[in-house]
Amino acid sequence: MLELLDYPFDTKKILRKKKSLKRKLLEKKNLTVKKIAILGGTTTNEVREQIELFLLKANIKAEFYESEFGQYYETVMFNDKSLIKFKPDFIYIHISNENLKSLEDTEKSSKEKAKIEFAKLESLWKKIDKDFKCPIIQDNFEPPFVKPLGNYDASSIDSSINTISYLNIMISEATNKINSLYLCDRHSLCCKLGLLSWKDYTLWLSAKYSLSYQAVTYLSYNVSKIIESILGKSKKCLVLDLDETLWGGIIGDDGKEGIVLGKDTPVGEAFLEFQSYIKRLKDRGVILAVCSKNELNIAKEGFNHPDSILKFSDFTVFKANWDPKSKNINDIAKEINIGLDSLVFIDDNPVERDIVRKEFRGEVCVPEIGSDITNYRNILDASDLFSITSISSEDKKRNTYYKDNQQREKYSSTFENYDDYLKSLDMYAEIDNYKEIYLNRITQLTNKTNQFNLTTKRMTEQEVKLSMTNQNQISLYAKLKDKFGDNGLVSLIQGSIFDDELEIDLWLMSCRVFKRTLENSLLYELLKKAKERKIKIVRGKYYPTLKNKIVSNIYSEMGFSIISNKKTEKIFELKLINYKIPSNSNINLKAF
């Protein structure tokens, strides 16, 4: 039943089964609870209910606040006490063309009207940022439903269609300047679905919904994906079958020359465009892997086809053998060192898709792409499984990072002594206070890292920014380089000062630099800064989760004493007064 919440959607079935879907989803354990305020210019009840379902599917349990009908602006600007008391983690501004009062003004130009509407939104964003310090998700606007001037509407200097075009551009530009602002691209969704399907005039007149029920589903899904992305829950790795998935035909039977790929045929061109789309995902940071029932050397040959856009070197892991695909998918996750819930599996064979779904009980995402290559790209794109809200330099280099790690793993096998291996890596770390230039990456790390994460603390960009100037905090990042390449910014530690005590409330590290003693260097630098601030006692907490057992004893290993050992929380303490801070001979400290 939960597949109803996967693209493509059947809105009628979702509406009919939404109560039973919610009951089923609430059976999940370890749900992340988040407070979401929906400020609506139109009716929002159905939007709220469907956002709730999509978020539950992503293991997020939402608590909601809804403004009074049409009071999206007044609720914030006039300091509504119930919203202040609610303390939202996210604010979603759900408005539509019906809320743009200046559209009917024939005395002003389209640009003037757009500026008036933008100024109102901008004042709203500033007030939200000042009062709530939380991410703001802002709808842009769909084209007008009617055009009284016909085609001339697109040329007229005061037309609604041009007002909306100017306003959408201004909102888009604002998201690049305001860290807390995220765009919900309502305009693009409307264009995909079609304006006639997007609006339901009868529903507007009877219940003041600005959308059709079908459009509510698509918009709600989109909002949920933005929230997932902000929380670091987007997928990381695309696992691909080969035959009839990346090319037509069977490479083992047809050979490189016989597979269908290229612009000579419509089907061949469709495979080509699907490869092109995958290549673009890879270039912006999605990890690519192959999982195919094939002979390895034969499977590789497909990427030597003269028209193939994807090459063997584009894949971080390449599994072509006769083992069950579930085993290979498990091995892919272990080799890259990411969770199964970070994987998306694409296969033209419905039997293989079903086996993987059942084997992993939904943990591995398996889109229902069908068996028609002309649909693969659109279904994967509309599913928005790799949704992002920004791109960091680390994202673009992610495939390189993981390939460098594979080289390190091979190299390590030539050493009998692990310490000798670490010293031979010629490692350099840059450890320093948080910097504005790394704001996006620091935020990303706090929301994505799960294994080496002692407190599971998540932070928004606004919270990271505040910590940079907070005199009662010590906040450090670490970058790591070695003979095989640059790992990028991979670790954070942060502590809050209370008189002469320091409490470490965040300590995390990317899985790609596990077991290289960077954690030692980072902690030692924090302790040095604590001593400089006359700190006498440093305390650290560990909150056990299903994924962070790897760091359950790290404080004890670093010389801390345990002072509280509860099932849900362990507290450790280090007295700094007579403590001699060690050095880490494996890693040299150096500014990059």
XYZ file of C-alpha atoms in Angstrom:
592
model
C 0.000 0.000 0.000
C 2.868 2.389 0.743
C 3.848 2.313 -2.944
C 0.934 4.737 -3.458
C 3.302 7.398 -2.141
C 5.868 6.711 -4.878
C 5.847 8.564 -8.184
C 3.805 8.327 -10.437
C 0.886 9.116 -8.121
C -2.716 7.984 -8.150
C -4.305 10.867 -6.238
C -7.750 9.280 -6.040
C -6.335 6.218 -4.281
C -4.222 8.368 -1.953
C -7.287 10.373 -0.954
C -9.300 7.219 -0.425
C -6.647 5.459 1.642
C -4.903 8.338 3.401
C -6.156 7.379 6.874
C -5.001 3.789 6.571
C -1.719 4.991 5.038
C -1.147 7.243 8.031
C -1.901 4.435 10.487
C 0.533 2.136 8.699
C 3.266 4.766 8.550
C 2.912 5.625 12.237
C 3.907 2.041 13.045
C 7.457 2.955 12.059
C 10.032 3.301 14.833
C 12.701 5.960 15.407
C 10.794 8.716 13.603
C 12.382 12.181 13.553
C 9.923 14.753 14.922
C 9.784 18.171 13.260
C 7.438 21.144 13.690
C 6.143 22.655 10.464
C 4.112 25.858 10.244
C 2.036 26.267 7.089
C 1.150 29.895 6.433
C -1.600 29.797 3.851
C -3.015 32.380 1.524
C -5.629 29.787 0.566
C -7.035 26.609 2.169
C -4.219 24.319 3.350
C -5.902 21.358 5.071
C -5.378 18.827 2.262
C -1.848 20.098 1.629
C -1.018 19.529 5.294
C -2.445 15.994 5.301
C -0.502 14.918 2.222
C 2.767 16.544 3.303
C 2.348 14.569 6.523
C 2.075 11.271 4.617
C 5.085 11.896 2.406
C 7.216 12.944 5.385
C 6.161 9.894 7.394
C 7.318 7.717 4.511
C 10.699 9.456 4.884
C 10.697 8.663 8.645
C 9.807 12.224 9.644
C 6.853 12.730 11.967
C 5.533 16.246 11.467
C 3.649 18.353 13.975
C 1.750 21.129 12.225
C 0.601 24.677 12.760
C -1.776 26.199 10.200
C -2.514 29.890 9.968
C -6.074 31.128 9.643
C -7.340 31.255 6.069
C -5.549 33.981 4.104
C -3.627 35.228 7.151
C -0.147 34.135 6.054
C 1.221 37.702 6.286
C -0.625 38.948 9.349
C 0.209 35.829 11.410
C 3.919 36.674 11.262
C 3.891 40.458 11.082
C 1.478 40.890 13.999
C 3.265 38.368 16.245
C 0.626 35.666 16.521
C 1.160 34.150 19.984
C 0.189 30.620 18.952
C 2.870 30.569 16.228
C 5.480 31.958 18.624
C 4.566 29.275 21.165
C 4.703 26.578 18.470
C 8.414 27.295 17.728
C 8.487 25.893 14.179
C 11.459 24.031 12.706
C 10.201 24.945 9.202
C 7.833 27.571 7.841
C 6.108 26.896 4.526
C 4.472 29.895 2.830
C 1.712 28.439 0.675
C 0.316 31.185 -1.537
C -0.938 31.479 -5.093
C -1.898 33.979 -7.771
C -5.111 34.672 -5.875
C -3.002 36.340 -3.163
C -1.320 38.785 -5.565
C -3.563 41.807 -5.104
C -1.718 43.994 -7.605
C -2.373 41.744 -10.628
C -5.565 43.604 -11.520
C -3.919 47.048 -11.312
C -3.873 48.414 -14.873
C -2.194 51.679 -13.849
C 1.176 50.116 -13.067
C 3.626 48.187 -15.249
C 4.330 44.514 -14.706
C 7.744 45.311 -13.211
C 6.260 47.824 -10.764
C 3.611 45.357 -9.635
C 6.193 42.600 -9.212
C 8.312 44.892 -7.020
C 5.301 45.649 -4.796
C 4.539 41.964 -4.307
C 8.193 41.112 -3.759
C 8.599 43.830 -1.122
C 5.723 42.295 0.857
C 7.309 38.838 0.698
C 10.735 40.186 1.557
C 9.436 41.897 4.699
C 7.782 38.602 5.672
C 11.021 36.624 5.221
C 13.000 39.143 7.280
C 10.510 38.992 10.143
C 10.495 35.176 10.094
C 14.284 35.081 10.058
C 14.457 37.507 12.972
C 11.810 35.776 15.103
C 12.197 32.075 14.304
C 15.638 31.435 12.781
C 14.284 28.505 10.775
C 14.218 27.469 7.092
C 11.519 29.193 5.014
C 9.979 27.345 2.073
C 8.392 29.795 -0.346
C 6.068 28.971 -3.243
C 6.636 30.785 -6.499
C 3.698 31.297 -8.867
C 2.078 29.464 -11.775
C 0.978 31.283 -14.967
C -2.443 32.990 -14.843
C -5.372 30.693 -15.526
C -6.985 33.161 -17.937
C -5.543 35.624 -20.464
C -8.081 38.393 -21.204
C -5.794 39.833 -23.881
C -5.085 36.510 -25.547
C -1.579 36.210 -26.982
C -1.029 39.939 -26.422
C -0.911 39.209 -22.680
C 2.676 38.022 -23.141
C 3.637 41.351 -24.738
C 1.603 43.846 -22.713
C 3.670 45.953 -20.288
C 1.108 45.558 -17.505
C -0.052 41.966 -18.004
C -0.434 39.424 -15.200
C 1.710 36.857 -16.965
C 4.678 39.243 -17.063
C 4.117 40.360 -13.472
C 4.368 36.731 -12.390
C 7.439 36.131 -14.561
C 9.262 39.105 -13.015
C 8.184 38.118 -9.506
C 9.356 34.518 -9.948
C 12.782 35.718 -11.071
C 13.032 38.026 -8.044
C 12.117 35.188 -5.666
C 14.644 32.901 -7.341
C 17.398 35.498 -6.976
C 16.454 36.015 -3.319
C 17.018 32.334 -2.513
C 20.655 32.771 -3.583
C 21.085 35.685 -1.167
C 19.057 34.582 1.862
C 20.453 31.441 3.521
C 17.187 30.555 5.208
C 15.027 30.792 2.057
C 14.193 27.762 -0.111
C 12.129 27.797 -3.293
C 9.188 25.465 -3.873
C 9.012 25.562 -7.660
C 5.249 25.584 -8.031
C 5.619 27.128 -11.508
C 7.633 24.174 -12.841
C 5.246 21.644 -11.285
C 2.309 23.399 -12.927
C 4.008 23.334 -16.326
C 4.645 19.578 -16.026
C 1.124 18.760 -14.943
C -0.563 21.321 -17.203
C -2.549 24.361 -16.104
C -5.899 22.720 -16.870
C -5.020 19.897 -14.467
C -3.358 22.213 -11.948
C -6.443 24.314 -11.219
C -9.952 23.228 -10.280
C -12.162 26.294 -10.477
C -15.102 24.505 -8.830
C -12.867 23.497 -5.890
C -11.708 27.105 -5.605
C -15.268 28.444 -5.467
C -16.485 25.803 -3.013
C -13.506 25.412 -0.647
C -10.939 28.059 -1.640
C -8.290 25.538 -2.669
C -5.906 27.161 -5.138
C -5.067 23.713 -6.565
C -6.827 20.661 -7.890
C -6.583 17.555 -5.690
C -4.105 16.096 -8.184
C -1.935 19.198 -7.951
C -2.063 19.061 -4.137
C -0.396 15.644 -4.285
C 2.426 16.819 -6.548
C 3.002 20.020 -4.583
C 2.931 18.228 -1.211
C 5.456 15.677 -2.458
C 7.700 18.507 -3.619
C 7.544 20.283 -0.253
C 8.373 17.028 1.540
C 11.426 16.542 -0.693
C 12.686 20.040 0.145
C 12.372 19.282 3.868
C 14.090 15.917 3.420
C 16.934 17.600 1.558
C 17.402 20.266 4.243
C 17.525 17.460 6.820
C 20.103 15.535 4.781
C 17.766 12.656 3.944
C 18.193 12.725 0.159
C 19.636 9.642 -1.532
C 23.365 9.436 -2.293
C 23.973 6.545 -4.666
C 22.297 5.384 -7.901
C 22.691 1.632 -8.491
C 22.047 0.642 -12.117
C 21.335 -2.505 -14.040
C 22.860 -2.626 -17.558
C 20.982 -4.607 -20.241
C 17.724 -2.896 -21.244
C 18.458 -0.212 -18.624
C 21.492 1.695 -19.924
C 21.308 0.270 -23.450
C 18.978 -1.865 -25.511
C 19.778 -5.530 -26.037
C 21.960 -8.004 -24.157
C 25.658 -7.197 -24.139
C 26.574 -10.873 -23.608
C 24.600 -11.969 -26.676
C 24.713 -8.957 -28.973
C 28.202 -7.679 -28.239
C 29.289 -4.057 -28.122
C 28.358 -3.500 -31.775
C 24.905 -5.018 -31.410
C 23.478 -3.136 -28.431
C 20.928 -0.381 -29.136
C 22.446 2.973 -28.222
C 22.751 6.195 -30.196
C 20.756 8.539 -32.405
C 20.182 6.065 -35.228
C 16.878 4.860 -33.743
C 14.284 6.412 -31.392
C 14.906 3.698 -28.790
C 18.680 4.110 -29.034
C 18.304 7.868 -28.568
C 16.106 7.349 -25.497
C 18.844 5.218 -23.887
C 21.353 7.910 -24.831
C 19.308 10.646 -23.154
C 18.857 8.506 -20.040
C 22.637 8.071 -19.854
C 23.075 11.822 -20.317
C 20.725 12.496 -17.389
C 22.616 10.028 -15.187
C 25.901 11.677 -16.146
C 24.519 15.029 -14.984
C 23.540 13.466 -11.643
C 27.064 12.116 -11.296
C 28.624 15.498 -12.124
C 26.736 17.164 -9.281
C 27.697 14.538 -6.714
C 25.507 11.428 -6.998
C 27.577 8.250 -6.609
C 27.104 5.757 -9.458
C 27.308 1.973 -9.118
C 26.514 -1.004 -11.361
C 24.668 -4.123 -10.241
C 24.259 -6.499 -13.185
C 23.989 -10.238 -13.783
C 26.803 -10.455 -16.294
C 30.421 -11.395 -16.854
C 32.571 -8.508 -15.665
C 34.737 -8.111 -18.782
C 31.725 -8.418 -21.090
C 29.708 -5.898 -19.046
C 32.514 -3.331 -19.248
C 32.447 -3.538 -23.046
C 29.105 -1.716 -23.206
C 30.794 1.471 -22.067
C 33.288 1.234 -24.931
C 30.434 1.690 -27.405
C 31.282 4.818 -29.452
C 27.984 6.504 -28.525
C 28.040 5.680 -24.808
C 28.001 8.849 -22.690
C 28.725 6.936 -19.503
C 32.158 5.352 -19.199
C 33.452 2.621 -16.907
C 35.393 5.285 -14.980
C 32.140 7.056 -14.024
C 31.231 4.224 -11.638
C 32.570 4.093 -8.105
C 31.592 0.420 -7.679
C 31.018 -2.048 -10.512
C 29.380 -5.381 -9.647
C 28.874 -7.621 -12.670
C 28.551 -11.280 -11.671
C 25.927 -13.984 -11.158
C 25.327 -13.427 -7.462
C 21.847 -12.347 -6.300
C 21.414 -8.621 -6.811
C 20.485 -8.184 -3.171
C 23.943 -9.486 -2.180
C 25.658 -7.141 -4.627
C 23.630 -4.179 -3.381
C 24.655 -5.000 0.199
C 28.280 -5.180 -0.915
C 27.993 -1.844 -2.753
C 26.726 -0.123 0.404
C 29.547 -1.654 2.477
C 32.226 -0.807 -0.083
C 31.171 2.834 -0.270
C 30.427 2.804 3.469
C 26.947 4.337 3.291
C 23.581 3.149 4.575
C 21.230 1.043 2.476
C 18.674 3.829 2.820
C 20.989 6.039 0.731
C 20.679 3.741 -2.324
C 18.335 3.956 -5.335
C 18.119 0.842 -7.519
C 17.097 1.066 -11.199
C 16.312 -2.112 -13.139
C 14.029 -2.754 -16.118
C 13.131 -6.211 -14.785
C 10.015 -6.084 -12.539
C 10.990 -9.367 -10.862
C 14.383 -8.001 -9.811
C 12.753 -4.793 -8.576
C 10.280 -6.769 -6.479
C 12.986 -9.015 -5.004
C 15.093 -6.026 -3.941
C 12.081 -4.268 -2.408
C 11.156 -7.322 -0.369
C 14.715 -8.296 0.536
C 15.458 -4.868 2.019
C 11.916 -4.189 3.263
C 11.764 -0.860 1.503
C 15.099 0.401 2.885
C 16.597 0.517 -0.621
C 14.507 2.807 -2.818
C 13.287 1.075 -5.997
C 11.364 3.411 -8.349
C 8.691 1.757 -10.483
C 10.247 2.765 -13.812
C 8.390 0.131 -15.868
C 10.006 -1.373 -18.952
C 9.662 1.474 -21.477
C 12.948 3.347 -21.842
C 11.110 6.501 -22.940
C 9.781 6.793 -19.371
C 12.935 6.028 -17.361
C 14.405 9.534 -17.306
C 11.138 11.323 -16.545
C 10.155 8.949 -13.742
C 13.578 9.160 -12.081
C 13.620 12.943 -12.436
C 10.063 13.469 -11.142
C 10.759 11.138 -8.200
C 13.291 13.774 -7.029
C 15.117 11.219 -4.907
C 18.423 13.083 -5.066
C 16.837 16.433 -4.205
C 19.279 19.147 -3.145
C 18.881 22.681 -1.864
C 22.445 23.711 -2.763
C 25.647 22.269 -4.223
C 28.956 22.387 -2.366
C 32.395 21.817 -3.871
C 32.495 18.550 -1.883
C 29.337 17.380 -3.672
C 30.935 17.764 -7.085
C 34.022 15.869 -5.960
C 32.195 13.071 -4.136
C 32.850 10.379 -6.753
C 36.543 11.289 -6.733
C 36.656 11.059 -2.940
C 35.230 7.544 -2.942
C 37.496 6.391 -5.775
C 40.510 7.729 -3.874
C 39.307 5.719 -0.880
C 39.300 2.561 -2.954
C 42.943 3.241 -3.799
C 43.701 3.688 -0.107
C 42.020 0.365 0.703
C 44.146 -1.451 -1.886
C 47.262 0.312 -0.631
C 46.526 -0.566 3.015
C 46.505 -4.282 2.172
C 50.254 -4.065 1.402
C 51.005 -3.242 5.074
C 51.113 -5.669 7.967
C 51.140 -2.870 10.552
C 48.245 -0.393 10.397
C 50.214 2.416 12.090
C 52.880 2.122 9.400
C 50.145 2.450 6.795
C 48.755 5.602 8.430
C 52.174 7.232 8.596
C 52.852 6.381 4.953
C 49.687 8.237 3.848
C 51.471 11.563 4.515
C 48.315 13.119 5.986
C 47.757 16.840 6.535
C 44.787 18.344 8.356
C 43.487 21.885 8.434
C 41.623 22.505 11.697
C 40.139 25.923 12.322
C 37.109 27.848 13.535
C 33.976 27.688 11.386
C 34.204 29.994 8.364
C 31.486 31.606 6.245
C 32.961 30.060 3.092
C 32.187 26.581 4.490
C 28.692 27.424 5.780
C 26.903 25.200 3.288
C 29.207 22.214 3.778
C 29.128 22.441 7.587
C 25.326 22.504 7.544
C 25.288 19.598 5.114
C 27.567 17.498 7.329
C 25.453 18.051 10.453
C 22.374 16.812 8.614
C 23.849 13.892 6.681
C 26.305 12.232 9.053
C 24.859 9.345 11.066
C 27.554 6.774 11.907
C 30.256 8.913 13.484
C 27.822 11.294 15.180
C 27.769 11.252 18.971
C 24.759 13.458 19.700
C 22.787 13.326 16.389
C 22.501 17.115 16.615
C 21.213 18.688 13.381
C 21.729 22.336 12.480
C 20.250 24.774 9.999
C 22.416 27.273 8.133
C 21.143 30.006 10.445
C 22.210 28.039 13.533
C 25.658 27.356 12.049
C 26.025 31.027 11.229
C 25.103 32.044 14.778
C 27.669 29.627 16.211
C 30.402 31.395 14.217
C 29.973 34.570 16.263
C 28.886 33.043 19.591
C 31.592 33.846 22.131
C 30.337 31.063 24.380
C 31.026 28.351 21.821
C 34.089 26.709 20.337
C 33.287 25.405 16.858
C 35.930 23.693 14.729
C 36.015 22.051 11.317
C 38.637 19.668 9.900
C 39.804 19.108 6.332
C 42.104 16.224 5.417
C 44.584 15.615 2.608
C 46.932 12.724 1.921
C 49.082 11.273 -0.850
C 45.994 9.963 -2.676
C 44.073 13.234 -2.744
C 41.967 15.797 -0.915
C 39.119 14.462 1.248
C 37.587 17.903 1.691
C 35.874 19.171 4.843
C 34.982 15.974 6.688
C 34.654 16.560 10.426
C 33.191 18.975 13.003
C 33.339 19.416 16.753
C 31.464 22.027 18.726
C 31.195 22.854 22.415
C 29.254 25.331 24.569
C 30.928 27.142 27.475
C 29.264 27.418 30.886
C 31.537 29.328 33.288
C 34.689 27.154 33.433
C 33.133 24.085 31.841
C 32.807 23.046 28.201
C 30.031 20.729 27.004
C 30.618 19.076 23.619
C 27.210 19.078 21.942
C 28.314 18.097 18.432
C 31.060 15.789 17.211
C 30.830 14.079 13.861
C 32.916 12.848 10.952
C 32.257 11.673 7.413
C 32.445 7.919 6.928
C 35.009 8.289 4.171
C 37.800 9.141 6.647
C 37.058 6.540 9.320
C 40.022 4.943 11.097
C 42.583 7.586 10.135
C 42.869 9.202 13.594
C 41.533 12.571 12.417
C 39.134 12.424 15.368
C 42.146 12.515 17.726
C 43.611 15.612 16.108
C 40.272 17.425 16.120
C 39.556 16.674 19.784
C 43.091 17.694 20.800
C 42.674 21.061 19.069
C 39.358 21.598 20.861
C 41.035 20.826 24.203
C 43.843 23.296 23.433
C 41.336 26.051 22.735
C 39.437 25.106 25.894
C 42.629 25.460 27.964
C 43.218 28.880 26.409
C 39.733 29.866 27.618
C 40.573 28.686 31.178
C 38.179 25.735 30.938
C 38.635 23.256 33.811
C 36.206 20.473 32.872
C 35.169 19.141 29.461
C 32.058 16.970 29.200
C 30.873 14.931 26.247
C 27.619 13.094 25.592
C 26.819 10.035 23.555
C 23.242 9.284 22.467
C 22.969 5.687 21.169
C 21.227 5.157 17.820
C 20.919 2.230 15.430
C 23.786 3.630 13.347
C 26.341 5.241 15.672
C 27.567 2.247 17.709
C 31.002 2.729 16.128
C 31.617 5.728 18.428
C 30.049 4.361 21.612
C 33.432 4.141 23.389
C 35.324 6.992 21.773
C 35.370 9.232 24.853
C 36.719 6.396 27.014
C 39.385 5.714 24.383
C 40.360 9.396 24.516
C 40.880 9.355 28.301
C 37.494 10.629 29.520
C 35.813 9.072 32.572
C 32.189 7.993 32.397
C 30.023 9.798 34.991
C 26.559 8.733 33.862
C 25.598 5.547 32.038
C 21.931 5.508 31.070
C 20.265 3.548 28.284
C 19.517 6.680 26.241
C 22.518 8.795 27.239
C 26.093 8.408 28.385
C 28.032 11.342 29.850
C 31.831 11.503 29.994
C 34.143 13.966 31.719
C 37.756 15.097 31.427
C 39.497 17.315 34.007
C 41.729 19.665 32.033
C 43.637 21.308 34.880
C 46.548 18.848 35.046
C 45.825 17.104 31.739
C 48.625 16.982 29.174
C 47.081 17.138 25.707
C 48.638 14.476 23.434
C 49.771 15.009 19.845
C 48.883 12.861 16.859
C 52.008 11.769 15.007
C 49.950 10.376 12.100
C 48.638 13.763 10.964
C 50.454 17.047 10.399
C 48.506 20.264 11.005
C 48.670 22.737 8.165
C 46.453 25.395 6.564
C 45.546 24.316 3.021
